[in-house]
Amino acid sequence: MRNIKIGIIGGGPMGLAVSYRLSQLGYKTVLFEADAELGGMTASINFSGVEIERYYHFHCLSDTTFKKLLKDLKLKEKLIWKKTSMGFFYQNELFSWGSISSVLNFPKLSIYTKIRYIFHAFTCLIKIDWEKLDKLSATKWLEKWLGKKGFNVLWRKLFVFKFHQHSNIISAAWIWSRIKRLGMSRKFLKEYLGYLAGGSKELIDSLESSILKNGGKINRATSVLSIIPNKETGAKLITTRGEENFDIVISTIPLPLITKLLSLKKDQQFLINKYKEIKSIACACVLMRTNKKVTNNFWTNINDDRFNIPGIIEMSNLRELPFHLVYIPFYMPFEHPDYQRDDKDFIYDAWECLKCINPELKDEDLVDSQCNRYRYAQPICGVDFKSKIPPLEPFRNLYILDTTYYYPEDRGINESLKCGINLANDIVRKNFEFK
């Protein structure tokens, strides 16, 4: 074991990936996770007797880091691909969506607008220069491509329901990366998405086992209270278990939390302001077990003034489960009055929405429900966001990052794993010989 102490804050996929790679290379890592369960937004809960992710996750054909890691962890055979479909609920009617034929058959837009939509999607697949898009507003960019009516029908409510008052300042690069990732997850123009048999818990448990086997340490239910940069290298961490000095510290928790933890001198306060500039949207995500399918789709986008819901995700139409499972996310700023509503109110709205999408659903078809909340669910990636990302290494061998550091890619398991593993390799190259 190499005599270098490395502290890692956050037990989500990124923090676990950093610890996994460093411990694999023979370095001593100590990981701190505030929650009792590892995984962050990927963590699982027991819902209706089955281990299910608190928040929905899926995998794309282009997720190369994820697939390579599964092979290394001997989980490759547990990754299952399935042809999926998409729907669009508009004006109280459910339409097929996501394929060329479904777009051309959509009756609510002109043929000219539909051709523009298809051409725009194709352009997103071949475009690689995203930095110009970073300077553009996503809503203006999409409206320029699709026209005002096309944008209003297909996109406007999705932005409003997710970003509220921030919807017009979201970077075009961010939405481009989402369109491209899903567009790349196709074979012969058919969408294929993947899931792990046993869910994300299989991945999290395997990463944990590997880290422990390689001599790493994991402290669950241990909050970091303060990060004090050392004069020479690394930092001192004050936690609910005490305090400890590390030669290298890597924080992977949401950047807004850093403003409360990082202990700096007065002339260094400008860094705190950089972290404060990174804002996030909160999420109240409802899970529902039903007796019937809502639709045959994996996801269904929604444009309906009655519900502040951008879409629903029917996980049981992707993953093999013993019952029908639907995720219904409500996004909003943490300060929004609606976020203070009781869980039962979100559950009520979610169920009313599902019954509108599928009128055959009756109240007795709702078997179980639950509402989970996350304060930092979606970073608000505004125009010119690249220039606003704080420095990765503000002090020598103190690394502070979260999902915003792989912008313009949206938050996801593959992207977090890739970011964590690459950072671990970079740290070793910089500080030690690479094994």
PDB file of C-alpha atoms in Angstrom, residues 288-425:
ATOM      1  CA  MET A 288     -46.011   4.478  -8.198  1.00  0.00           C
ATOM      2  CA  ARG A 289     -46.810   0.805  -8.353  1.00  0.00           C
ATOM      3  CA  THR A 290     -49.864   0.165 -10.475  1.00  0.00           C
ATOM      4  CA  ASN A 291     -51.964  -2.827 -11.495  1.00  0.00           C
ATOM      5  CA  LYS A 292     -51.887  -1.760 -15.151  1.00  0.00           C
ATOM      6  CA  LYS A 293     -49.455  -0.167 -17.542  1.00  0.00           C
ATOM      7  CA  VAL A 294     -49.951   3.522 -18.109  1.00  0.00           C
ATOM      8  CA  THR A 295     -48.577   3.247 -21.673  1.00  0.00           C
ATOM      9  CA  ASN A 296     -46.294   0.934 -23.616  1.00  0.00           C
ATOM     10  CA  ASN A 297     -43.525   3.560 -23.591  1.00  0.00           C
ATOM     11  CA  PHE A 298     -40.420   3.890 -21.462  1.00  0.00           C
ATOM     12  CA  TRP A 299     -40.939   7.622 -21.297  1.00  0.00           C
ATOM     13  CA  THR A 300     -43.709   9.966 -22.238  1.00  0.00           C
ATOM     14  CA  ASN A 301     -43.215  13.710 -22.556  1.00  0.00           C
ATOM     15  CA  ILE A 302     -46.109  15.839 -21.350  1.00  0.00           C
ATOM     16  CA  ASN A 303     -47.435  19.192 -22.552  1.00  0.00           C
ATOM     17  CA  ASP A 304     -50.494  19.811 -20.381  1.00  0.00           C
ATOM     18  CA  ASP A 305     -51.336  22.956 -18.390  1.00  0.00           C
ATOM     19  CA  ARG A 306     -53.079  20.901 -15.703  1.00  0.00           C
ATOM     20  CA  PHE A 307     -49.863  19.287 -14.475  1.00  0.00           C
ATOM     21  CA  ASN A 308     -46.395  20.687 -13.750  1.00  0.00           C
ATOM     22  CA  ILE A 309     -44.863  17.426 -14.933  1.00  0.00           C
ATOM     23  CA  PRO A 310     -42.427  17.337 -17.895  1.00  0.00           C
ATOM     24  CA  GLY A 311     -42.856  13.600 -18.391  1.00  0.00           C
ATOM     25  CA  ILE A 312     -43.240  10.146 -16.863  1.00  0.00           C
ATOM     26  CA  ILE A 313     -40.837   7.203 -16.919  1.00  0.00           C
ATOM     27  CA  GLU A 314     -42.284   3.684 -16.898  1.00  0.00           C
ATOM     28  CA  MET A 315     -39.319   1.723 -15.599  1.00  0.00           C
ATOM     29  CA  SER A 316     -41.167  -1.591 -15.849  1.00  0.00           C
ATOM     30  CA  ASN A 317     -41.321  -1.094 -19.631  1.00  0.00           C
ATOM     31  CA  LEU A 318     -37.508  -1.264 -19.602  1.00  0.00           C
ATOM     32  CA  ARG A 319     -36.441  -3.320 -16.601  1.00  0.00           C
ATOM     33  CA  GLU A 320     -37.934  -6.687 -15.705  1.00  0.00           C
ATOM     34  CA  LEU A 321     -39.870  -6.094 -12.481  1.00  0.00           C
ATOM     35  CA  PRO A 322     -42.600  -8.008 -10.622  1.00  0.00           C
ATOM     36  CA  PHE A 323     -45.003  -5.068 -10.994  1.00  0.00           C
ATOM     37  CA  HIS A 324     -45.682  -1.956 -13.052  1.00  0.00           C
ATOM     38  CA  LEU A 325     -43.480   0.916 -11.835  1.00  0.00           C
ATOM     39  CA  VAL A 326     -43.720   4.580 -12.874  1.00  0.00           C
ATOM     40  CA  TYR A 327     -41.536   7.558 -11.915  1.00  0.00           C
ATOM     41  CA  ILE A 328     -43.213  10.969 -12.008  1.00  0.00           C
ATOM     42  CA  PRO A 329     -40.726  13.815 -11.362  1.00  0.00           C
ATOM     43  CA  PHE A 330     -41.663  17.332 -10.265  1.00  0.00           C
ATOM     44  CA  TYR A 331     -38.802  19.802 -10.782  1.00  0.00           C
ATOM     45  CA  MET A 332     -38.676  23.238  -9.214  1.00  0.00           C
ATOM     46  CA  PRO A 333     -36.322  25.597  -7.369  1.00  0.00           C
ATOM     47  CA  PHE A 334     -35.902  24.661  -3.726  1.00  0.00           C
ATOM     48  CA  GLU A 335     -37.308  28.078  -2.778  1.00  0.00           C
ATOM     49  CA  HIS A 336     -40.485  27.540  -4.818  1.00  0.00           C
ATOM     50  CA  PRO A 337     -43.602  27.432  -2.586  1.00  0.00           C
ATOM     51  CA  ASP A 338     -44.711  24.147  -4.176  1.00  0.00           C
ATOM     52  CA  TYR A 339     -41.603  22.371  -2.893  1.00  0.00           C
ATOM     53  CA  GLN A 340     -42.947  22.835   0.632  1.00  0.00           C
ATOM     54  CA  ARG A 341     -46.082  20.861  -0.205  1.00  0.00           C
ATOM     55  CA  ASP A 342     -46.740  17.572   1.517  1.00  0.00           C
ATOM     56  CA  ASP A 343     -45.668  14.356  -0.205  1.00  0.00           C
ATOM     57  CA  LYS A 344     -49.304  13.281  -0.488  1.00  0.00           C
ATOM     58  CA  ASP A 345     -50.031  16.361  -2.630  1.00  0.00           C
ATOM     59  CA  PHE A 346     -47.371  15.391  -5.160  1.00  0.00           C
ATOM     60  CA  ILE A 347     -48.665  11.824  -5.121  1.00  0.00           C
ATOM     61  CA  TYR A 348     -52.223  13.048  -5.733  1.00  0.00           C
ATOM     62  CA  ASP A 349     -51.161  15.223  -8.704  1.00  0.00           C
ATOM     63  CA  ALA A 350     -49.065  12.407 -10.146  1.00  0.00           C
ATOM     64  CA  TRP A 351     -51.949   9.950  -9.982  1.00  0.00           C
ATOM     65  CA  GLU A 352     -54.391  12.414 -11.560  1.00  0.00           C
ATOM     66  CA  CYS A 353     -51.915  12.878 -14.393  1.00  0.00           C
ATOM     67  CA  LEU A 354     -51.543   9.133 -14.984  1.00  0.00           C
ATOM     68  CA  LYS A 355     -55.321   8.715 -15.074  1.00  0.00           C
ATOM     69  CA  CYS A 356     -55.569  11.429 -17.724  1.00  0.00           C
ATOM     70  CA  ILE A 357     -52.918   9.742 -19.857  1.00  0.00           C
ATOM     71  CA  ASN A 358     -54.676   6.392 -19.478  1.00  0.00           C
ATOM     72  CA  PRO A 359     -58.397   6.783 -18.667  1.00  0.00           C
ATOM     73  CA  GLU A 360     -58.666   3.030 -18.051  1.00  0.00           C
ATOM     74  CA  LEU A 361     -56.754   3.470 -14.782  1.00  0.00           C
ATOM     75  CA  LYS A 362     -59.019   3.467 -11.740  1.00  0.00           C
ATOM     76  CA  ASP A 363     -58.173   4.465  -8.177  1.00  0.00           C
ATOM     77  CA  GLU A 364     -58.008   0.821  -7.127  1.00  0.00           C
ATOM     78  CA  ASP A 365     -55.173   0.334  -9.661  1.00  0.00           C
ATOM     79  CA  LEU A 366     -52.803   2.376  -7.507  1.00  0.00           C
ATOM     80  CA  VAL A 367     -51.154  -0.213  -5.264  1.00  0.00           C
ATOM     81  CA  ASP A 368     -48.289   1.707  -3.644  1.00  0.00           C
ATOM     82  CA  SER A 369     -46.659   5.120  -3.848  1.00  0.00           C
ATOM     83  CA  GLN A 370     -43.785   7.101  -2.409  1.00  0.00           C
ATOM     84  CA  CYS A 371     -42.263  10.549  -2.861  1.00  0.00           C
ATOM     85  CA  ASN A 372     -38.492  11.138  -2.653  1.00  0.00           C
ATOM     86  CA  ARG A 373     -36.834  14.546  -2.688  1.00  0.00           C
ATOM     87  CA  TYR A 374     -33.401  15.782  -3.653  1.00  0.00           C
ATOM     88  CA  ARG A 375     -32.259  19.355  -3.125  1.00  0.00           C
ATOM     89  CA  TYR A 376     -29.597  19.403  -5.856  1.00  0.00           C
ATOM     90  CA  ALA A 377     -31.184  17.276  -8.575  1.00  0.00           C
ATOM     91  CA  GLN A 378     -30.361  19.301 -11.694  1.00  0.00           C
ATOM     92  CA  PRO A 379     -27.655  21.967 -12.116  1.00  0.00           C
ATOM     93  CA  ILE A 380     -28.880  25.065 -13.910  1.00  0.00           C
ATOM     94  CA  CYS A 381     -26.479  25.218 -16.858  1.00  0.00           C
ATOM     95  CA  GLY A 382     -27.025  28.717 -18.170  1.00  0.00           C
ATOM     96  CA  VAL A 383     -25.621  30.479 -21.216  1.00  0.00           C
ATOM     97  CA  ASP A 384     -21.817  30.687 -21.177  1.00  0.00           C
ATOM     98  CA  PHE A 385     -21.802  28.091 -18.410  1.00  0.00           C
ATOM     99  CA  LYS A 386     -18.340  26.776 -19.242  1.00  0.00           C
ATOM    100  CA  SER A 387     -16.739  30.046 -18.094  1.00  0.00           C
ATOM    101  CA  LYS A 388     -18.623  29.910 -14.766  1.00  0.00           C
ATOM    102  CA  ILE A 389     -17.373  26.504 -13.605  1.00  0.00           C
ATOM    103  CA  PRO A 390     -15.022  27.033 -10.634  1.00  0.00           C
ATOM    104  CA  PRO A 391     -11.406  25.766 -10.762  1.00  0.00           C
ATOM    105  CA  LEU A 392     -11.020  22.013 -10.330  1.00  0.00           C
ATOM    106  CA  GLU A 393      -8.001  22.349  -8.021  1.00  0.00           C
ATOM    107  CA  PRO A 394      -8.345  25.624  -6.082  1.00  0.00           C
ATOM    108  CA  PHE A 395      -5.554  24.554  -3.724  1.00  0.00           C
ATOM    109  CA  ARG A 396      -2.715  22.095  -4.262  1.00  0.00           C
ATOM    110  CA  ASN A 397      -4.152  18.566  -4.152  1.00  0.00           C
ATOM    111  CA  LEU A 398      -7.589  19.754  -3.053  1.00  0.00           C
ATOM    112  CA  TYR A 399      -9.979  18.869  -5.876  1.00  0.00           C
ATOM    113  CA  ILE A 400     -13.574  20.110  -5.830  1.00  0.00           C
ATOM    114  CA  LEU A 401     -15.998  18.971  -8.518  1.00  0.00           C
ATOM    115  CA  ASP A 402     -19.470  17.594  -9.170  1.00  0.00           C
ATOM    116  CA  THR A 403     -21.567  16.707 -12.216  1.00  0.00           C
ATOM    117  CA  THR A 404     -21.165  20.222 -13.663  1.00  0.00           C
ATOM    118  CA  TYR A 405     -17.535  19.402 -14.459  1.00  0.00           C
ATOM    119  CA  TYR A 406     -18.478  17.188 -17.363  1.00  0.00           C
ATOM    120  CA  TYR A 407     -20.691  19.869 -18.887  1.00  0.00           C
ATOM    121  CA  PRO A 408     -22.208  19.946 -21.494  1.00  0.00           C
ATOM    122  CA  GLU A 409     -23.051  16.316 -20.718  1.00  0.00           C
ATOM    123  CA  ASP A 410     -26.047  16.011 -18.421  1.00  0.00           C
ATOM    124  CA  ARG A 411     -25.750  14.236 -15.081  1.00  0.00           C
ATOM    125  CA  GLY A 412     -25.602  10.473 -15.485  1.00  0.00           C
ATOM    126  CA  ILE A 413     -23.938   7.331 -14.195  1.00  0.00           C
ATOM    127  CA  ASN A 414     -21.624   6.825 -17.177  1.00  0.00           C
ATOM    128  CA  GLU A 415     -20.497  10.442 -17.172  1.00  0.00           C
ATOM    129  CA  SER A 416     -19.859  10.455 -13.402  1.00  0.00           C
ATOM    130  CA  LEU A 417     -17.868   7.212 -13.592  1.00  0.00           C
ATOM    131  CA  LYS A 418     -15.816   8.531 -16.501  1.00  0.00           C
ATOM    132  CA  CYS A 419     -15.132  11.827 -14.728  1.00  0.00           C
ATOM    133  CA  GLY A 420     -14.089  10.060 -11.505  1.00  0.00           C
ATOM    134  CA  ILE A 421     -11.807   7.511 -13.173  1.00  0.00           C
ATOM    135  CA  ASN A 422     -10.159  10.128 -15.390  1.00  0.00           C
ATOM    136  CA  LEU A 423      -9.548  12.391 -12.404  1.00  0.00           C
ATOM    137  CA  ALA A 424      -7.968   9.547 -10.444  1.00  0.00           C
ATOM    138  CA  ASN A 425      -5.634   8.799 -13.371  1.00  0.00           C
TER     139      ASN A 425
END
